[in-house]
Short mmCIF file of C-alpha atoms and ligand atoms in Angstrom, two decimals:
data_model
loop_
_atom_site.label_atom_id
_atom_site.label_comp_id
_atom_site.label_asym_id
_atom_site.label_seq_id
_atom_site.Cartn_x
_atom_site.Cartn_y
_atom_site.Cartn_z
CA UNK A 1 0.00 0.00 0.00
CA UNK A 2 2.55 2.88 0.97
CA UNK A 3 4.52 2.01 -2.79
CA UNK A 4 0.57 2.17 -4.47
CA UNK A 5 0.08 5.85 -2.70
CA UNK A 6 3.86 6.74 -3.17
CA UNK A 7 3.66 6.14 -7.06
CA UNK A 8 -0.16 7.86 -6.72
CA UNK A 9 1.18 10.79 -5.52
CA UNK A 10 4.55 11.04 -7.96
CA UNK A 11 2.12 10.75 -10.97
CA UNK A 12 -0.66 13.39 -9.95
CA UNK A 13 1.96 15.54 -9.22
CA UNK A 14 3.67 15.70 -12.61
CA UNK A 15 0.22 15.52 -14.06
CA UNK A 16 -1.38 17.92 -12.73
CA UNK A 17 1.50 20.20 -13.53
CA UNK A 18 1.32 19.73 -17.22
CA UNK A 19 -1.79 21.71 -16.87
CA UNK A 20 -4.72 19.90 -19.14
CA UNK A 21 -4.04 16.79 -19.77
CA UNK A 22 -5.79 12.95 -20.23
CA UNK A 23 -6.44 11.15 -17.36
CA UNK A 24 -6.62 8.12 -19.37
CA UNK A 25 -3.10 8.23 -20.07
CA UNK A 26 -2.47 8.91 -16.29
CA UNK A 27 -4.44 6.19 -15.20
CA UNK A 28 -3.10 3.85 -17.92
CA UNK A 29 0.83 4.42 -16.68
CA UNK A 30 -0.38 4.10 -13.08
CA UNK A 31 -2.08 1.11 -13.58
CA UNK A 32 0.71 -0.37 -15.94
CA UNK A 33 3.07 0.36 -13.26
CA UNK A 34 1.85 -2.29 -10.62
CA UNK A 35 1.50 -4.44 -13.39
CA UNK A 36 5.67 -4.59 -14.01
CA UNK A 37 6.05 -3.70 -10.29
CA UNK A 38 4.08 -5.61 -8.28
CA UNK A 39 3.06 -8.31 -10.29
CA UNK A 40 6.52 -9.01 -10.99
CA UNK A 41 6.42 -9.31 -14.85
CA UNK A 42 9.43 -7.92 -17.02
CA UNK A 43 9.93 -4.27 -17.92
CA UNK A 44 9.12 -5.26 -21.48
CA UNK A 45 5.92 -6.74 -20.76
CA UNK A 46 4.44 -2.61 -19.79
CA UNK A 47 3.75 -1.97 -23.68
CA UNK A 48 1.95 -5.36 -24.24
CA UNK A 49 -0.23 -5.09 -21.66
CA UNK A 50 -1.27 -1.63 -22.64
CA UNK A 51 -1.56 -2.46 -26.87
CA UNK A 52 -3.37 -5.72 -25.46
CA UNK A 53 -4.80 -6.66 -22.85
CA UNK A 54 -8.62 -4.91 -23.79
CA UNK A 55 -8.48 -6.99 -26.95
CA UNK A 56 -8.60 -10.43 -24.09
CA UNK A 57 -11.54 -9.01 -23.19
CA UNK A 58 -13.01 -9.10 -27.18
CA UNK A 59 -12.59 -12.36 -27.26
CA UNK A 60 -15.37 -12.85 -24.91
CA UNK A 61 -17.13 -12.47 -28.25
CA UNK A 62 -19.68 -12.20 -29.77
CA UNK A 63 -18.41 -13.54 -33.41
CA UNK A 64 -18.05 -9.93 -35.37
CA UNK A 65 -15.77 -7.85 -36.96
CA UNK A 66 -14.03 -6.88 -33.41
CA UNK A 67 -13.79 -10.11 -31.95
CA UNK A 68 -11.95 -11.65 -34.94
CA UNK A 69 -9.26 -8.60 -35.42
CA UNK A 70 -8.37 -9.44 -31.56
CA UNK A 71 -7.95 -12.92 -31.98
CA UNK A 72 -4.51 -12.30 -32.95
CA UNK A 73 -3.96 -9.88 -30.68
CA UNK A 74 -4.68 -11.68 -28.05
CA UNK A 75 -2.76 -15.02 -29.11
CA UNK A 76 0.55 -13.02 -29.52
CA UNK A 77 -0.12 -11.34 -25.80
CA UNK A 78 -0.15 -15.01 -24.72
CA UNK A 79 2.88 -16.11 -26.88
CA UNK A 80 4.38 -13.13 -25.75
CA UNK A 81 3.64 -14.27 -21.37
CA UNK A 82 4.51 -17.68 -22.56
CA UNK A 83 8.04 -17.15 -24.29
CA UNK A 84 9.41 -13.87 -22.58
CA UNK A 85 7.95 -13.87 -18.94
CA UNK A 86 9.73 -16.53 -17.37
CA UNK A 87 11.04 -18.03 -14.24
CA UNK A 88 14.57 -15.84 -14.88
CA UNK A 89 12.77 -12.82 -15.56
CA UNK A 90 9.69 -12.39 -13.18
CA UNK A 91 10.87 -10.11 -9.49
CA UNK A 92 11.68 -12.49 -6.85
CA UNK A 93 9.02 -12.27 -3.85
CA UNK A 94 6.21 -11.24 -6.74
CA UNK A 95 2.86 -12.41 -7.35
CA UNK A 96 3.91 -14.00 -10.81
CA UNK A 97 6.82 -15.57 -9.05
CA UNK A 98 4.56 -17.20 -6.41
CA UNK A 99 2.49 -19.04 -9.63
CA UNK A 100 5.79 -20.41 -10.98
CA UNK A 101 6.48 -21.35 -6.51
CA UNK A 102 3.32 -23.04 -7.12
CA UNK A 103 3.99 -25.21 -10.27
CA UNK A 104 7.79 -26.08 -8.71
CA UNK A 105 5.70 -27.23 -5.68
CA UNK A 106 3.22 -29.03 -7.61
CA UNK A 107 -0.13 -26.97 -6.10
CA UNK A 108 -0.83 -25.77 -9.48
CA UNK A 109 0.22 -27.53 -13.48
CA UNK A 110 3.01 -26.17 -15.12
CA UNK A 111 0.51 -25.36 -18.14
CA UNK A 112 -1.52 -23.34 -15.95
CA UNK A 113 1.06 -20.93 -15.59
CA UNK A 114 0.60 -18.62 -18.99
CA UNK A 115 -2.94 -18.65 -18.43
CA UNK A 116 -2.83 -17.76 -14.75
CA UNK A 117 -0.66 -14.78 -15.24
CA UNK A 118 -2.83 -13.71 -18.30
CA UNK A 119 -5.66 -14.18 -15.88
CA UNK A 120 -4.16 -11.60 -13.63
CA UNK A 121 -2.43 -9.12 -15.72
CA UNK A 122 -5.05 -8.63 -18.16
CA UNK A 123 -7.67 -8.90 -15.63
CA UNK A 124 -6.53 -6.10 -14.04
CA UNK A 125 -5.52 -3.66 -16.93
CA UNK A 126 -8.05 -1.95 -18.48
CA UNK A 127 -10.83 -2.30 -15.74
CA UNK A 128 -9.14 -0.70 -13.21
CA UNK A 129 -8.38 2.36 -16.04
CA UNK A 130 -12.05 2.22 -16.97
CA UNK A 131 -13.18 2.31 -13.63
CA UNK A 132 -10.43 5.23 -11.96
CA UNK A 133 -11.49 7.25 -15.48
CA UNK A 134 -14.84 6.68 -15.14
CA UNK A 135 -14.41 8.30 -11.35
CA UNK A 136 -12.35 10.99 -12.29
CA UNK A 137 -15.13 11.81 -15.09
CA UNK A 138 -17.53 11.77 -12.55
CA UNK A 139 -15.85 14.18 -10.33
CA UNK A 140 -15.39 16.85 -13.19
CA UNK A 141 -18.93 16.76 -13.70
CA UNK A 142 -19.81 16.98 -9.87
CA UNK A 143 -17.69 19.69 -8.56
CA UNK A 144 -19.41 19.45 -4.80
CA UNK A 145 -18.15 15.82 -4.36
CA UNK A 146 -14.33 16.93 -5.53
CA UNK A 147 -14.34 19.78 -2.75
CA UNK A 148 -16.02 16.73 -0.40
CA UNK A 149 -13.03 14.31 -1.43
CA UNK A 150 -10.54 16.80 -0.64
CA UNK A 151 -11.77 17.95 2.50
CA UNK A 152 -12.15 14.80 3.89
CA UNK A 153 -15.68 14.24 3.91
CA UNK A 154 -16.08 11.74 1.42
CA UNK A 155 -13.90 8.62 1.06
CA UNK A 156 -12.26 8.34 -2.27
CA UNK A 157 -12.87 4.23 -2.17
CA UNK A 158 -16.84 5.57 -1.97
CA UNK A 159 -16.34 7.41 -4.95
CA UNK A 160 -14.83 4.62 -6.54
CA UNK A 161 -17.79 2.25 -6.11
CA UNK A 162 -20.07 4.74 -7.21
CA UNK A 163 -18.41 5.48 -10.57
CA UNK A 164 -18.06 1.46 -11.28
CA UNK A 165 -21.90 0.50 -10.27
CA UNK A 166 -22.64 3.30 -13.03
CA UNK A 167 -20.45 2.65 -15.22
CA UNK A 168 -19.58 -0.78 -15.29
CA UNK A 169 -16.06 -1.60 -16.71
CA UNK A 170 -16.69 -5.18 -17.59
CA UNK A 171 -20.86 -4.55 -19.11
CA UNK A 172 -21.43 -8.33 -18.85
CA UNK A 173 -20.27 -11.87 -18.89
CA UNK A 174 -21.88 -14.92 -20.05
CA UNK A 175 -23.08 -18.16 -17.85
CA UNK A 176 -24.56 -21.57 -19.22
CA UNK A 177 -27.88 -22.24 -16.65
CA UNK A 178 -26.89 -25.77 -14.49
CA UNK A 179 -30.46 -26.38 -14.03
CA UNK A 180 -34.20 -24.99 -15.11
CA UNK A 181 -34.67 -22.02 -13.54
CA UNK A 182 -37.28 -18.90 -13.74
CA UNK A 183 -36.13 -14.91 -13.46
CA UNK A 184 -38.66 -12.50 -13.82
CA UNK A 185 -41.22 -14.76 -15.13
CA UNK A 186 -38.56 -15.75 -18.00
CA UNK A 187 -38.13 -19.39 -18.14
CA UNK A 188 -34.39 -20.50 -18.51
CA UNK A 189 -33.55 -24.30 -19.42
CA UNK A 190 -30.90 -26.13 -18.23
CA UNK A 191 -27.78 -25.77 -21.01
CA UNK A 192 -28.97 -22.54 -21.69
CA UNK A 193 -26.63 -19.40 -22.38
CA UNK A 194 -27.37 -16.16 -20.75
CA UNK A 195 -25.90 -13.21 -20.02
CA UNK A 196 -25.33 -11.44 -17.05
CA UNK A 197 -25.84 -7.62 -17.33
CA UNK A 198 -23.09 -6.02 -14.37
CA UNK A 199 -23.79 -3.05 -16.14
CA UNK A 200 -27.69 -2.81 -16.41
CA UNK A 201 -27.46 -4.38 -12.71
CA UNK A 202 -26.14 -1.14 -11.43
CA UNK A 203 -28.55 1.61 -13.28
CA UNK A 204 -31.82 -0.91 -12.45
CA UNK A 205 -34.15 1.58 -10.30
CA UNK A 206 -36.12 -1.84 -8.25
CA UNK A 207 -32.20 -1.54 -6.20
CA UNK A 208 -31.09 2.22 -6.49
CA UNK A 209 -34.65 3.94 -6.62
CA UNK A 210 -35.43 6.24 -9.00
CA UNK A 211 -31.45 8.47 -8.61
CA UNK A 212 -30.05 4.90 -9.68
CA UNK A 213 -28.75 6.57 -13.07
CA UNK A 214 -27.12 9.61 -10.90
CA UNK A 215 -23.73 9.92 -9.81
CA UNK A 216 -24.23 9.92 -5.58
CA UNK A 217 -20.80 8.76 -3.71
CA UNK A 218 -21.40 7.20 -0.40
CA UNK A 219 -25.04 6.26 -0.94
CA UNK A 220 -26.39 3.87 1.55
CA UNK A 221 -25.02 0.26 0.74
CA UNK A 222 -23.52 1.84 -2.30
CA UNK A 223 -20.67 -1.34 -2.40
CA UNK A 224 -23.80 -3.64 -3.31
CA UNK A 225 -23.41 -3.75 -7.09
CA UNK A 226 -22.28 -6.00 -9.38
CA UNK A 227 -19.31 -4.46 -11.00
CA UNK A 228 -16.80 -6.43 -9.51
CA UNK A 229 -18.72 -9.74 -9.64
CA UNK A 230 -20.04 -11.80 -6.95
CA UNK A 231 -19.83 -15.10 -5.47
CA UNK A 232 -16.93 -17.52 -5.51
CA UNK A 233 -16.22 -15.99 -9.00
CA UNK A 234 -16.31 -12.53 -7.52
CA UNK A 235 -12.91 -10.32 -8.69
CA UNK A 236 -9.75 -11.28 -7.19
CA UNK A 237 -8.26 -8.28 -7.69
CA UNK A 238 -11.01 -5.68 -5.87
CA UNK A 239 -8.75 -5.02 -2.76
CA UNK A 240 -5.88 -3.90 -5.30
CA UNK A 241 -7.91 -2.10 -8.01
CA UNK A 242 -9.67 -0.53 -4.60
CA UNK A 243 -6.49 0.52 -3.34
CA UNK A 244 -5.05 1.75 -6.29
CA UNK A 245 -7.99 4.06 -7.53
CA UNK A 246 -8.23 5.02 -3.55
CA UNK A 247 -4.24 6.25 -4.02
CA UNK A 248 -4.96 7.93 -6.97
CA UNK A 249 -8.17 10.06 -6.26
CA UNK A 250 -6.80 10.83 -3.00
CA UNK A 251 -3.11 12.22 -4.28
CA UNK A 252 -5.32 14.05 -6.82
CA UNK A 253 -7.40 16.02 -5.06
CA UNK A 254 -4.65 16.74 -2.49
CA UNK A 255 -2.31 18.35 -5.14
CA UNK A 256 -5.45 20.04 -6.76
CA UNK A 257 -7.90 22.79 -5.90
CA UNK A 258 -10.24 22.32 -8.86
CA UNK A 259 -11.14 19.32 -11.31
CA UNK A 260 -12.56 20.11 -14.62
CA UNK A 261 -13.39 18.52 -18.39
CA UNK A 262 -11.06 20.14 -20.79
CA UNK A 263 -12.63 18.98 -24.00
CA UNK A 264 -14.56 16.17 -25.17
CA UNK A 265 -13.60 12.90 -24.44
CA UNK A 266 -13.45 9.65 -27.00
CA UNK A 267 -15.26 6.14 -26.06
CA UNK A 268 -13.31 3.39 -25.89
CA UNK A 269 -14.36 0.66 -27.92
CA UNK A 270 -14.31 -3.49 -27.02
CA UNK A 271 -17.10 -5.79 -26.97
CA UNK A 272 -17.78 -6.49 -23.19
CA UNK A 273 -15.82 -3.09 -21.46
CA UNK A 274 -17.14 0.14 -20.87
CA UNK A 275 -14.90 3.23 -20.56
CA UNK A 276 -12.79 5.95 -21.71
CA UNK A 277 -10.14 5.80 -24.89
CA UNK A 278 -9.12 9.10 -23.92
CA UNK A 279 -10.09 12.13 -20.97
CA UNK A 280 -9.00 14.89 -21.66
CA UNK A 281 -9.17 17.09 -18.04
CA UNK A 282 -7.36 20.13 -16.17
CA UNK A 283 -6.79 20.13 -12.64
CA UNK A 284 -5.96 23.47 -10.54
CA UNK A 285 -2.92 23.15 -8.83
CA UNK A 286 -2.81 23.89 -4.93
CA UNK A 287 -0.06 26.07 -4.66
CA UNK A 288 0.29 25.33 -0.93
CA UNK A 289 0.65 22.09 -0.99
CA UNK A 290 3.94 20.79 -2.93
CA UNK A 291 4.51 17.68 -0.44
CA UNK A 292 2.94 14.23 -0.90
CA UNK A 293 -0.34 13.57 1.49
CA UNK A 294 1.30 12.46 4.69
CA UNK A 295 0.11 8.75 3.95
CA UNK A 296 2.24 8.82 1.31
CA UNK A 297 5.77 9.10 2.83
CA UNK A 298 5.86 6.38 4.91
C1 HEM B 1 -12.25 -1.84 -11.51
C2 HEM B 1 -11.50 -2.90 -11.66
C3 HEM B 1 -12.04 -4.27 -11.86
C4 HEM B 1 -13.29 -4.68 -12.24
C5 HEM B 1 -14.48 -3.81 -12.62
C6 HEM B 1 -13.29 -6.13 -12.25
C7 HEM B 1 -14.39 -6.90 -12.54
C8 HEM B 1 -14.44 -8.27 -12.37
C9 HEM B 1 -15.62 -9.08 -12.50
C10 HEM B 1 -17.00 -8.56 -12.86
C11 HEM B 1 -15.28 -10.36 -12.24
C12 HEM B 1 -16.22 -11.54 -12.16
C13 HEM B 1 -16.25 -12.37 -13.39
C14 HEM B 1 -17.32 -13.41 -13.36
O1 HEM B 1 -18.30 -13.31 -12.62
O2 HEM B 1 -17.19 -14.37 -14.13
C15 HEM B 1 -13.85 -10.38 -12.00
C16 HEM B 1 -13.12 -11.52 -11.75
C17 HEM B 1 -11.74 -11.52 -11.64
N1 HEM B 1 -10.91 -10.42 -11.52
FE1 HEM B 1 -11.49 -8.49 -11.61
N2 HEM B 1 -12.04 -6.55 -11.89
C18 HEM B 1 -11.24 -5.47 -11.64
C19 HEM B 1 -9.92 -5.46 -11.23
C20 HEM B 1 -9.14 -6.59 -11.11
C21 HEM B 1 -7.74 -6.60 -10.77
C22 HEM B 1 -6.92 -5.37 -10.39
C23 HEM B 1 -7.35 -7.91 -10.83
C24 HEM B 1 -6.00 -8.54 -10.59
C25 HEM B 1 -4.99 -7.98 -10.08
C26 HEM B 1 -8.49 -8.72 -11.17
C27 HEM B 1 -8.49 -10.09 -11.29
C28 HEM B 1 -9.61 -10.87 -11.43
C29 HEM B 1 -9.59 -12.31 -11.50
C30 HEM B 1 -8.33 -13.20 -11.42
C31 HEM B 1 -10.92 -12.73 -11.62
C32 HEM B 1 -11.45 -14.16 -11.75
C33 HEM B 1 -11.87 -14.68 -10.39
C34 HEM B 1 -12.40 -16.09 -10.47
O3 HEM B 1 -12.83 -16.54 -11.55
O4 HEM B 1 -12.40 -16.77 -9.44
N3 HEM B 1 -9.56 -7.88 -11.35
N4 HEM B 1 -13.37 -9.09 -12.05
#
């Protein structure tokens, strides 16, 4: 946690000095960062995962024009984890070392390595950007809950889970139905595909009453949505992508008096994510403050 705030504060600060600038290539570096860092994967792995890692997350199809241009994408990310990340070139003491602990101690196959890692790196690339952008988007169209964030009023994880139950970073994921079922008077068989909205989940007005399409950090039981999953499935990563957006929002609106749009930003395009190809916002430095949050130090 204090290296996640440390790097959170290094980056707002030379951000937010640039003047305007897009928070989608903030968040992407950021992100990218822990990747190499505290993953453990190679210095050289940092521009694959940003080129692609969204297109492992076309592949979750359906059959069109997108889904087969990332096919090979996607194959030469996992050539690319299979033949340059390696036992000699993953950080000792890192997650991606502790998989290859695993397959030396026999917990896990030695051919579930690639596919572990990819679960983990990609997994944690773009939704954590989609999500941090889609709270920092938020914020510069809700000036009261900035000033609230930086006085101390509102937590930055609550603004977080607010941004992600509206705007969902993964929309939806399929299931196959184990058995015959009924939801909503609609009659599923057992075999059947269906697909589970995360994104619809968060907006539906029967759980958020009729503000459930407006942006309201630190609503009552505001955690409850679907964005990160649930069940024995739920997201692994939620305490780190928590953390890290926490770091991030927090360094920013210490270092910054004011959060605004600075021109209009581009969708991001990919068959099952939701977000941000590019942000483009300004942030008013503080003048007083030129040291990292005290958290940050230590
Ligand atoms: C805002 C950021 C994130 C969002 C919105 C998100 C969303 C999700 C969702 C919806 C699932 C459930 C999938 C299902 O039900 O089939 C999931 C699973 C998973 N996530 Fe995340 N995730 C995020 C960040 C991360 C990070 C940072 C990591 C890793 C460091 C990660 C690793 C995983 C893994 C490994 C699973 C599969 C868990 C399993 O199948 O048991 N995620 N995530």
């Amino acid at each position: 946690m204090p290296e996640i705030r440390s790097r959170a504060a290094r980056l707002a600060a030379e951000y937010i000095s640039r003047g305007t600038f897009d928070a989608v290539e903030l968040v992407t570096e950021y992100v990218a960062d822990h990747a190499v860092n505290l993953m453990g994967l190679p210095e050289s792995a940092r521009p694959e995962l940003v080129a692609r890692a969204a297109a492992m997350f076309d592949m979750f199809g359906p059959d069109n024009a997108r889904y087969r241009e990332a096919a090979p994408i996607a194959a030469a990310m996992m050539t690319f984890l299979g033949t340059e990340v390696s036992r000699d070139t993953v950080r000792s003491g890192s997650w991606m070392h502790a998989l290859y602990q695993a397959a030396d101690a026999g917990d896990i196959a030695e051919d579930d390595v690639v596919p572990l890692m990819s679960a983990y790196t990609t997994a944690g690339m773009d939704t954590t950007i989609h999500g941090i952008t889609a709270a920092l988007h938020h914020l510069a169209h809700h000036h009261r809950y900035y000033k609230e964030l930086r006085a101390g009023r509102l937590g930055a994880a609550a603004v977080f889970e607010e941004a992600i139950r509206l705007d969902a970073p993964i929309q939806g994921f399929g299931r196959r139905a184990r058995r015959d079922t009924r939801i909503d008077g609609t009659r599923i068989r057992a075999g059947e595909r269906v697909w589970l909205s995360f994104g619809s989940s968060g907006r539906d007005p029967r759980r958020w009453g009729s503000f459930a399409d407006t942006f309201r950090p630190g609503r009552t039981g505001g955690d409850l949505h679907l964005a990160l999953g649930f069940g024995p499935h739920a997201c692994a990563g939620r305490h780190l992508a928590l953390a890290q957006a926490s770091s991030l929002l927090d360094a920013l609106a210490h270092y910054g008096t004011r959060l605004e749009p600075a021109g209009d930003p581009v969708r991001a395009r990919n068959n099952i994510l939701h977000g941000w190809a590019t942000l483009p916002l300004t942030i008013t430095p503080d003048r007083r403050r030129t040291t990292p949050p005290s958290s940050s130090t230590t």
